[in-house]
């Protein structure tokens, strides 16, 4: 290729490059010009919209003000009627006075076409009222009013609406609802818009309640209904009101105004205007109106009659910009600005990344701090309650203390659930597999709700079939959470009857669910063809009908007597747990969504009963994680029965390691007098857990036969000795109260019985008469628990200092482990120091408490006599991590100087903190601590951790010496 050809090619390329640049330049300029035009057009629309909003809000405020003035006049007229008609004898107002007064003062109510007063008349007073008035009460159709609970006939009216005299304002369904809402709230209530008779304008009726006396603003609905004597109403001409308002304002010709009643948002009712078909529809604004009725919603909608015109600047400005864009400098400037924007966006992204990482760290720190601040005082509360339980308490005090302790543990469990939220969201929530006593878990749940159930007069009971092993392997915390959620819902929605929790082996309860159809069946009262027979209803726990009839005595009795053993080759224990109640039930249209998160039966459930609606969804998730499923049967006004299955494992651990009940009652005999078989079986179940042989009898004659040895009630020979007689309160009639103590005393004197049995009265309510209390040895309040019965029996039988099996086994070994040990407790909180000191001292340990890390280092200067140290993590000046590091460094220096093979100086340090984040545990181990215990700690947790450390330390030293 020659040089001239190369030159032409370069010029061509240069021209092509310039042409592309020019084309790009022109195109971009045109785009910018169009963009500016569109932007200014949008800006013009926004300006017009702002002006529209301003004018609409101004009209709405003025309309509300004028309406409020008229409402106040009507309210004043209602007070006038109350004062001079009901509080004056004789009344100072009649139809003539009312008509004259309202006509003379009508100028104060220009928006009202007329006012009238309707008196409240109940059905019993109708005949007397009609005789006094000389006319009969008529409906809106001017027909004689039919029989109903109450009426609201017009007795006073303005002359303009005198034709409504004697008409019952409650004959119309909507009018009746408005009147009832007005008197229950004490506020003005409006009707739907309708055409007024004379003017044919759209209007509404305003209703005010008239009270006989002045009532407070926070009066209840019943107080307001009781004080209501009548209702004052007025007809508002909404069209005239809006027309007069618009005539007073400028710019009325530019905009269109429509007023709607939007109480039902799907079908709004027009009160003024021509509707939504006229004007410029794309530019409108709605301003809400408050006419004083809390149950109705109104709004004013404004729009321009014509589309706002395009302004000249929106045309000339883009042209000027287009000329400027022709400059090359603009292209360079735009490129430069683009580069700056890119750099700025990158910088902001880096800042957002740093903030996100900092927020994640702050979240973890927040959870740790909140956990620590809550657990620290709870450690003191639970610790002091634990120490209180070691003192001499009567059965009521022990029950209250144990309930408080259970509630505190439930609060700690709730905190743990909050801290596990991240695991739940990420699907990393894992279940534990540890041995636990299922019967003790159920007793704890019952204790948690005992006070609430007694307040409601509801019988709360639990029962575990004898075929269920004493100790199972699973997650006790999550199992407790499931039972607590279900029982908590039952307690919340049950106001009478019972709540019954029973546990059986799943394979022994494989019978079909009842598929009876309900027509109308209220709990305890049958209407029409009720699906339940009375005799089957009475065989439940409380005698009331239940939604699922599988908890009747006819069904439960075979399960109690023929419990099938578990398969010896399988470790699985399939359980079926049922929680039934006789509460309000679940509406049929809400049952499909009961396990949906944050869903409740209806919107009133949260207001009436509280709650968030998340409990059942969490319960379903936990049940499925345990290898089971959950379902329910519910019928409105009958109750609900929730049933879930769970697959747990057998445990080879001995029951003695979990035993917390006393053994002193074993071998005793008892008689339970109760005609309700299910309730009697529950009482027998709790007695058998204490080792007491019991039999349930239905009446006093059978009880006498059992005591005198005429029948073999216990199945092991004639009954020679009865230690305790338990009687249900509803069976403690006058004949029992007189005959039973007398008969026992006669048998004692004649030598037929060696010792007088103790009389125990079982009651759901705390209100027991003084005479009844004097006739028995002790009263046991439900819900029954084996520990509660044990405490009451100890008091009634005079057993002092009763030792539990757990105490005999555990405390002896702990005393052997801790006696003579010297332990240093380091905590900046005085209450926590007292709890730890009290928990360890009673087992023979020598305790020294200090309040800071510096004091701990001072006491652990080598040589020292301490065997272990409990170290709090979060302390002022020097925290537990730094203190532990300095102690380990001090020990390391001394051990290096000795040159011995054995690290002679190594004090056991156990972290003691309210922070339960996993990162904190790792940090404890990394800084040299030997173990970790979280606050609030229980004595058992404290002892197990310390015993593990002492045993490990002693064995490692012995191995090194060998």
mmCIF file of C-alpha atoms in Angstrom, residues 456-731:
data_model
loop_
_atom_site.group_PDB
_atom_site.id
_atom_site.type_symbol
_atom_site.label_atom_id
_atom_site.label_comp_id
_atom_site.label_asym_id
_atom_site.label_seq_id
_atom_site.Cartn_x
_atom_site.Cartn_y
_atom_site.Cartn_z
ATOM 1 C CA UNK A 456 -60.828 -18.966 86.147
ATOM 2 C CA UNK A 457 -62.406 -21.798 88.117
ATOM 3 C CA UNK A 458 -61.082 -24.256 85.534
ATOM 4 C CA UNK A 459 -59.862 -27.715 86.507
ATOM 5 C CA UNK A 460 -56.345 -28.336 85.134
ATOM 6 C CA UNK A 461 -55.060 -31.911 85.253
ATOM 7 C CA UNK A 462 -52.376 -34.155 83.762
ATOM 8 C CA UNK A 463 -52.170 -37.912 83.403
ATOM 9 C CA UNK A 464 -49.398 -40.143 82.068
ATOM 10 C CA UNK A 465 -50.166 -43.760 81.305
ATOM 11 C CA UNK A 466 -48.239 -46.383 83.242
ATOM 12 C CA UNK A 467 -46.877 -47.831 79.994
ATOM 13 C CA UNK A 468 -44.864 -44.666 79.300
ATOM 14 C CA UNK A 469 -41.309 -45.127 80.634
ATOM 15 C CA UNK A 470 -40.263 -42.958 83.561
ATOM 16 C CA UNK A 471 -37.146 -41.667 81.786
ATOM 17 C CA UNK A 472 -36.961 -40.882 78.078
ATOM 18 C CA UNK A 473 -34.295 -39.468 75.812
ATOM 19 C CA UNK A 474 -35.182 -36.328 73.895
ATOM 20 C CA UNK A 475 -35.157 -32.553 74.152
ATOM 21 C CA UNK A 476 -36.912 -31.675 77.439
ATOM 22 C CA UNK A 477 -36.816 -27.939 76.764
ATOM 23 C CA UNK A 478 -38.574 -28.193 73.399
ATOM 24 C CA UNK A 479 -41.040 -30.780 74.719
ATOM 25 C CA UNK A 480 -41.854 -28.431 77.593
ATOM 26 C CA UNK A 481 -42.244 -25.573 75.094
ATOM 27 C CA UNK A 482 -44.796 -27.554 73.062
ATOM 28 C CA UNK A 483 -46.866 -28.461 76.121
ATOM 29 C CA UNK A 484 -46.620 -24.904 77.476
ATOM 30 C CA UNK A 485 -47.862 -23.398 74.195
ATOM 31 C CA UNK A 486 -50.852 -25.752 73.985
ATOM 32 C CA UNK A 487 -51.822 -25.505 77.662
ATOM 33 C CA UNK A 488 -51.295 -21.740 77.581
ATOM 34 C CA UNK A 489 -53.751 -21.435 74.688
ATOM 35 C CA UNK A 490 -56.280 -23.607 76.524
ATOM 36 C CA UNK A 491 -56.002 -21.579 79.733
ATOM 37 C CA UNK A 492 -56.373 -18.362 77.730
ATOM 38 C CA UNK A 493 -59.586 -19.441 75.963
ATOM 39 C CA UNK A 494 -61.258 -21.542 78.699
ATOM 40 C CA UNK A 495 -63.438 -19.930 81.360
ATOM 41 C CA UNK A 496 -65.176 -22.995 82.769
ATOM 42 C CA UNK A 497 -64.949 -26.746 82.705
ATOM 43 C CA UNK A 498 -61.511 -28.344 82.454
ATOM 44 C CA UNK A 499 -58.170 -28.597 80.694
ATOM 45 C CA UNK A 500 -56.855 -32.150 80.525
ATOM 46 C CA UNK A 501 -53.386 -33.243 79.359
ATOM 47 C CA UNK A 502 -52.891 -36.983 79.003
ATOM 48 C CA UNK A 503 -50.022 -38.971 77.542
ATOM 49 C CA UNK A 504 -50.192 -42.539 76.187
ATOM 50 C CA UNK A 505 -48.171 -44.761 73.947
ATOM 51 C CA UNK A 506 -49.194 -43.926 70.396
ATOM 52 C CA UNK A 507 -49.749 -47.525 69.333
ATOM 53 C CA UNK A 508 -52.244 -48.006 72.171
ATOM 54 C CA UNK A 509 -54.422 -45.098 71.025
ATOM 55 C CA UNK A 510 -54.919 -46.106 67.415
ATOM 56 C CA UNK A 511 -58.670 -45.667 67.121
ATOM 57 C CA UNK A 512 -60.497 -43.428 64.659
ATOM 58 C CA UNK A 513 -61.328 -39.853 65.466
ATOM 59 C CA UNK A 514 -65.011 -39.275 66.051
ATOM 60 C CA UNK A 515 -66.658 -37.868 62.966
ATOM 61 C CA UNK A 516 -69.907 -36.759 64.569
ATOM 62 C CA UNK A 517 -71.522 -33.776 62.854
ATOM 63 C CA UNK A 518 -72.444 -30.788 64.937
ATOM 64 C CA UNK A 519 -75.540 -28.768 64.365
ATOM 65 C CA UNK A 520 -75.897 -26.519 67.421
ATOM 66 C CA UNK A 521 -74.357 -27.673 70.668
ATOM 67 C CA UNK A 522 -73.392 -25.326 73.464
ATOM 68 C CA UNK A 523 -71.197 -26.640 76.234
ATOM 69 C CA UNK A 524 -73.386 -28.266 78.795
ATOM 70 C CA UNK A 525 -76.637 -27.307 76.976
ATOM 71 C CA UNK A 526 -78.047 -29.204 74.035
ATOM 72 C CA UNK A 527 -80.313 -27.613 71.431
ATOM 73 C CA UNK A 528 -82.149 -29.576 68.801
ATOM 74 C CA UNK A 529 -80.346 -32.753 67.814
ATOM 75 C CA UNK A 530 -77.186 -32.426 69.880
ATOM 76 C CA UNK A 531 -74.470 -34.847 68.997
ATOM 77 C CA UNK A 532 -73.537 -35.771 72.563
ATOM 78 C CA UNK A 533 -75.450 -37.760 75.098
ATOM 79 C CA UNK A 534 -75.630 -36.488 78.633
ATOM 80 C CA UNK A 535 -74.214 -39.665 80.142
ATOM 81 C CA UNK A 536 -71.154 -39.491 77.847
ATOM 82 C CA UNK A 537 -70.632 -35.831 78.630
ATOM 83 C CA UNK A 538 -70.674 -36.564 82.369
ATOM 84 C CA UNK A 539 -67.909 -39.152 81.924
ATOM 85 C CA UNK A 540 -65.356 -36.480 81.050
ATOM 86 C CA UNK A 541 -63.065 -34.784 83.560
ATOM 87 C CA UNK A 542 -65.460 -31.973 84.512
ATOM 88 C CA UNK A 543 -68.706 -33.450 83.187
ATOM 89 C CA UNK A 544 -68.850 -31.007 80.270
ATOM 90 C CA UNK A 545 -68.903 -31.995 76.627
ATOM 91 C CA UNK A 546 -65.566 -32.074 74.776
ATOM 92 C CA UNK A 547 -64.821 -31.727 71.081
ATOM 93 C CA UNK A 548 -63.087 -35.115 70.933
ATOM 94 C CA UNK A 549 -64.914 -37.843 72.861
ATOM 95 C CA UNK A 550 -61.763 -39.975 73.132
ATOM 96 C CA UNK A 551 -61.104 -38.576 76.624
ATOM 97 C CA UNK A 552 -64.249 -40.049 78.158
ATOM 98 C CA UNK A 553 -64.038 -42.717 80.817
ATOM 99 C CA UNK A 554 -65.292 -45.405 78.423
ATOM 100 C CA UNK A 555 -62.272 -44.810 76.174
ATOM 101 C CA UNK A 556 -59.631 -44.104 78.820
ATOM 102 C CA UNK A 557 -60.457 -47.046 81.087
ATOM 103 C CA UNK A 558 -59.096 -49.757 78.741
ATOM 104 C CA UNK A 559 -55.896 -47.749 78.285
ATOM 105 C CA UNK A 560 -55.398 -47.595 82.051
ATOM 106 C CA UNK A 561 -55.886 -51.293 82.639
ATOM 107 C CA UNK A 562 -54.382 -52.848 79.487
ATOM 108 C CA UNK A 563 -51.262 -50.836 78.716
ATOM 109 C CA UNK A 564 -49.197 -52.699 76.132
ATOM 110 C CA UNK A 565 -45.442 -52.975 76.783
ATOM 111 C CA UNK A 566 -42.897 -51.539 74.403
ATOM 112 C CA UNK A 567 -41.189 -53.796 71.887
ATOM 113 C CA UNK A 568 -37.968 -55.048 73.511
ATOM 114 C CA UNK A 569 -35.942 -54.845 70.270
ATOM 115 C CA UNK A 570 -36.786 -51.216 69.530
ATOM 116 C CA UNK A 571 -35.469 -48.115 71.247
ATOM 117 C CA UNK A 572 -38.280 -45.928 69.911
ATOM 118 C CA UNK A 573 -41.021 -44.715 72.253
ATOM 119 C CA UNK A 574 -43.954 -43.335 70.215
ATOM 120 C CA UNK A 575 -46.018 -40.989 72.367
ATOM 121 C CA UNK A 576 -49.412 -39.453 71.802
ATOM 122 C CA UNK A 577 -50.078 -36.309 73.841
ATOM 123 C CA UNK A 578 -53.565 -34.821 74.010
ATOM 124 C CA UNK A 579 -54.508 -31.401 75.372
ATOM 125 C CA UNK A 580 -58.259 -30.952 75.572
ATOM 126 C CA UNK A 581 -60.301 -28.040 76.883
ATOM 127 C CA UNK A 582 -63.908 -26.929 77.146
ATOM 128 C CA UNK A 583 -63.234 -23.374 75.987
ATOM 129 C CA UNK A 584 -64.724 -21.196 73.288
ATOM 130 C CA UNK A 585 -63.532 -23.407 70.446
ATOM 131 C CA UNK A 586 -62.255 -22.348 67.036
ATOM 132 C CA UNK A 587 -64.598 -21.012 64.334
ATOM 133 C CA UNK A 588 -64.960 -23.395 61.407
ATOM 134 C CA UNK A 589 -63.801 -20.790 58.877
ATOM 135 C CA UNK A 590 -60.555 -20.224 60.821
ATOM 136 C CA UNK A 591 -59.504 -23.830 61.418
ATOM 137 C CA UNK A 592 -57.626 -24.168 58.131
ATOM 138 C CA UNK A 593 -55.128 -21.452 59.059
ATOM 139 C CA UNK A 594 -54.507 -22.201 62.741
ATOM 140 C CA UNK A 595 -50.912 -23.331 62.146
ATOM 141 C CA UNK A 596 -50.070 -20.334 59.948
ATOM 142 C CA UNK A 597 -47.560 -17.919 61.469
ATOM 143 C CA UNK A 598 -49.020 -14.760 63.045
ATOM 144 C CA UNK A 599 -52.580 -15.899 62.254
ATOM 145 C CA UNK A 600 -55.395 -16.032 64.817
ATOM 146 C CA UNK A 601 -59.041 -17.027 64.639
ATOM 147 C CA UNK A 602 -60.118 -13.432 63.949
ATOM 148 C CA UNK A 603 -58.977 -9.888 64.597
ATOM 149 C CA UNK A 604 -60.755 -9.736 67.952
ATOM 150 C CA UNK A 605 -58.771 -12.634 69.388
ATOM 151 C CA UNK A 606 -55.666 -10.541 70.015
ATOM 152 C CA UNK A 607 -57.711 -7.746 71.581
ATOM 153 C CA UNK A 608 -59.716 -10.041 73.880
ATOM 154 C CA UNK A 609 -57.159 -12.656 74.789
ATOM 155 C CA UNK A 610 -53.778 -11.271 73.745
ATOM 156 C CA UNK A 611 -51.025 -13.105 71.924
ATOM 157 C CA UNK A 612 -49.294 -12.856 68.581
ATOM 158 C CA UNK A 613 -50.528 -15.992 66.859
ATOM 159 C CA UNK A 614 -47.046 -17.485 66.429
ATOM 160 C CA UNK A 615 -47.222 -20.138 69.173
ATOM 161 C CA UNK A 616 -48.990 -22.859 67.186
ATOM 162 C CA UNK A 617 -46.748 -22.425 64.147
ATOM 163 C CA UNK A 618 -43.652 -22.872 66.345
ATOM 164 C CA UNK A 619 -45.322 -25.852 68.031
ATOM 165 C CA UNK A 620 -45.995 -27.515 64.678
ATOM 166 C CA UNK A 621 -42.370 -26.987 63.617
ATOM 167 C CA UNK A 622 -41.026 -28.511 66.844
ATOM 168 C CA UNK A 623 -43.393 -31.483 66.676
ATOM 169 C CA UNK A 624 -42.300 -32.264 63.120
ATOM 170 C CA UNK A 625 -38.638 -31.991 64.166
ATOM 171 C CA UNK A 626 -39.396 -34.620 66.838
ATOM 172 C CA UNK A 627 -40.677 -36.998 64.168
ATOM 173 C CA UNK A 628 -44.374 -36.494 64.855
ATOM 174 C CA UNK A 629 -47.372 -34.566 63.638
ATOM 175 C CA UNK A 630 -50.062 -32.418 65.234
ATOM 176 C CA UNK A 631 -53.764 -32.009 64.552
ATOM 177 C CA UNK A 632 -56.860 -30.840 66.378
ATOM 178 C CA UNK A 633 -60.622 -31.184 66.636
ATOM 179 C CA UNK A 634 -62.569 -28.093 67.609
ATOM 180 C CA UNK A 635 -66.177 -26.984 67.693
ATOM 181 C CA UNK A 636 -67.373 -23.479 68.595
ATOM 182 C CA UNK A 637 -68.788 -23.159 72.136
ATOM 183 C CA UNK A 638 -67.747 -26.760 72.881
ATOM 184 C CA UNK A 639 -63.957 -26.706 73.056
ATOM 185 C CA UNK A 640 -60.805 -27.855 71.325
ATOM 186 C CA UNK A 641 -58.651 -30.969 71.534
ATOM 187 C CA UNK A 642 -55.079 -30.801 70.219
ATOM 188 C CA UNK A 643 -53.241 -34.090 69.713
ATOM 189 C CA UNK A 644 -49.642 -34.540 68.667
ATOM 190 C CA UNK A 645 -47.290 -37.496 68.396
ATOM 191 C CA UNK A 646 -43.614 -37.558 69.189
ATOM 192 C CA UNK A 647 -40.927 -40.178 68.705
ATOM 193 C CA UNK A 648 -38.607 -40.360 71.721
ATOM 194 C CA UNK A 649 -36.025 -42.930 72.786
ATOM 195 C CA UNK A 650 -35.698 -45.369 75.654
ATOM 196 C CA UNK A 651 -33.223 -44.581 78.392
ATOM 197 C CA UNK A 652 -31.207 -47.047 80.422
ATOM 198 C CA UNK A 653 -30.663 -44.539 83.235
ATOM 199 C CA UNK A 654 -32.108 -45.477 86.594
ATOM 200 C CA UNK A 655 -35.073 -43.565 87.911
ATOM 201 C CA UNK A 656 -33.241 -42.957 91.196
ATOM 202 C CA UNK A 657 -30.965 -40.408 89.537
ATOM 203 C CA UNK A 658 -34.012 -38.342 88.530
ATOM 204 C CA UNK A 659 -36.212 -39.030 91.580
ATOM 205 C CA UNK A 660 -37.363 -35.867 93.337
ATOM 206 C CA UNK A 661 -40.365 -37.250 95.235
ATOM 207 C CA UNK A 662 -40.176 -38.506 98.855
ATOM 208 C CA UNK A 663 -40.148 -42.214 99.636
ATOM 209 C CA UNK A 664 -41.705 -42.014 103.088
ATOM 210 C CA UNK A 665 -45.235 -42.586 101.761
ATOM 211 C CA UNK A 666 -44.537 -45.941 100.175
ATOM 212 C CA UNK A 667 -46.731 -48.681 101.586
ATOM 213 C CA UNK A 668 -49.505 -46.312 102.663
ATOM 214 C CA UNK A 669 -53.118 -46.874 101.689
ATOM 215 C CA UNK A 670 -55.643 -44.292 100.616
ATOM 216 C CA UNK A 671 -59.285 -44.066 99.620
ATOM 217 C CA UNK A 672 -60.493 -41.430 97.140
ATOM 218 C CA UNK A 673 -64.195 -40.473 97.305
ATOM 219 C CA UNK A 674 -65.131 -39.138 93.872
ATOM 220 C CA UNK A 675 -68.075 -40.013 91.634
ATOM 221 C CA UNK A 676 -66.301 -38.655 88.525
ATOM 222 C CA UNK A 677 -64.247 -41.623 87.228
ATOM 223 C CA UNK A 678 -61.778 -39.627 85.109
ATOM 224 C CA UNK A 679 -61.081 -37.182 87.915
ATOM 225 C CA UNK A 680 -60.706 -40.027 90.416
ATOM 226 C CA UNK A 681 -58.240 -41.799 88.102
ATOM 227 C CA UNK A 682 -56.103 -38.639 87.960
ATOM 228 C CA UNK A 683 -56.008 -38.395 91.770
ATOM 229 C CA UNK A 684 -55.070 -42.076 91.956
ATOM 230 C CA UNK A 685 -52.289 -41.502 89.390
ATOM 231 C CA UNK A 686 -50.625 -38.819 91.534
ATOM 232 C CA UNK A 687 -50.952 -40.950 94.697
ATOM 233 C CA UNK A 688 -49.346 -43.931 92.972
ATOM 234 C CA UNK A 689 -46.377 -41.746 92.000
ATOM 235 C CA UNK A 690 -45.784 -41.302 95.755
ATOM 236 C CA UNK A 691 -45.991 -45.070 96.320
ATOM 237 C CA UNK A 692 -49.451 -44.893 97.912
ATOM 238 C CA UNK A 693 -51.888 -47.686 97.122
ATOM 239 C CA UNK A 694 -55.203 -46.038 96.347
ATOM 240 C CA UNK A 695 -58.691 -46.970 95.298
ATOM 241 C CA UNK A 696 -61.441 -44.713 94.005
ATOM 242 C CA UNK A 697 -64.978 -45.110 95.365
ATOM 243 C CA UNK A 698 -68.039 -43.246 94.268
ATOM 244 C CA UNK A 699 -69.848 -42.623 97.567
ATOM 245 C CA UNK A 700 -69.519 -42.638 101.335
ATOM 246 C CA UNK A 701 -71.006 -46.132 101.723
ATOM 247 C CA UNK A 702 -68.278 -47.675 99.589
ATOM 248 C CA UNK A 703 -65.713 -45.714 101.570
ATOM 249 C CA UNK A 704 -67.047 -47.166 104.843
ATOM 250 C CA UNK A 705 -66.887 -50.639 103.341
ATOM 251 C CA UNK A 706 -63.270 -50.102 102.289
ATOM 252 C CA UNK A 707 -62.214 -48.786 105.692
ATOM 253 C CA UNK A 708 -63.983 -51.545 107.620
ATOM 254 C CA UNK A 709 -62.365 -54.230 105.454
ATOM 255 C CA UNK A 710 -65.586 -55.683 104.024
ATOM 256 C CA UNK A 711 -64.337 -55.574 100.418
ATOM 257 C CA UNK A 712 -61.019 -56.272 98.746
ATOM 258 C CA UNK A 713 -60.734 -52.838 97.127
ATOM 259 C CA UNK A 714 -56.967 -52.908 96.759
ATOM 260 C CA UNK A 715 -56.658 -56.351 95.240
ATOM 261 C CA UNK A 716 -54.223 -57.679 97.882
ATOM 262 C CA UNK A 717 -56.402 -58.968 100.713
ATOM 263 C CA UNK A 718 -58.754 -57.243 103.099
ATOM 264 C CA UNK A 719 -57.943 -53.664 103.734
ATOM 265 C CA UNK A 720 -56.635 -53.472 107.275
ATOM 266 C CA UNK A 721 -55.333 -49.927 107.353
ATOM 267 C CA UNK A 722 -56.295 -46.677 105.630
ATOM 268 C CA UNK A 723 -53.852 -43.808 106.135
ATOM 269 C CA UNK A 724 -55.483 -41.074 104.071
ATOM 270 C CA UNK A 725 -59.022 -40.374 102.849
ATOM 271 C CA UNK A 726 -59.295 -37.856 100.024
ATOM 272 C CA UNK A 727 -62.659 -36.268 99.264
ATOM 273 C CA UNK A 728 -63.555 -33.966 96.371
ATOM 274 C CA UNK A 729 -65.163 -30.715 97.450
ATOM 275 C CA UNK A 730 -68.328 -31.336 95.457
ATOM 276 C CA UNK A 731 -68.771 -34.655 97.332
#
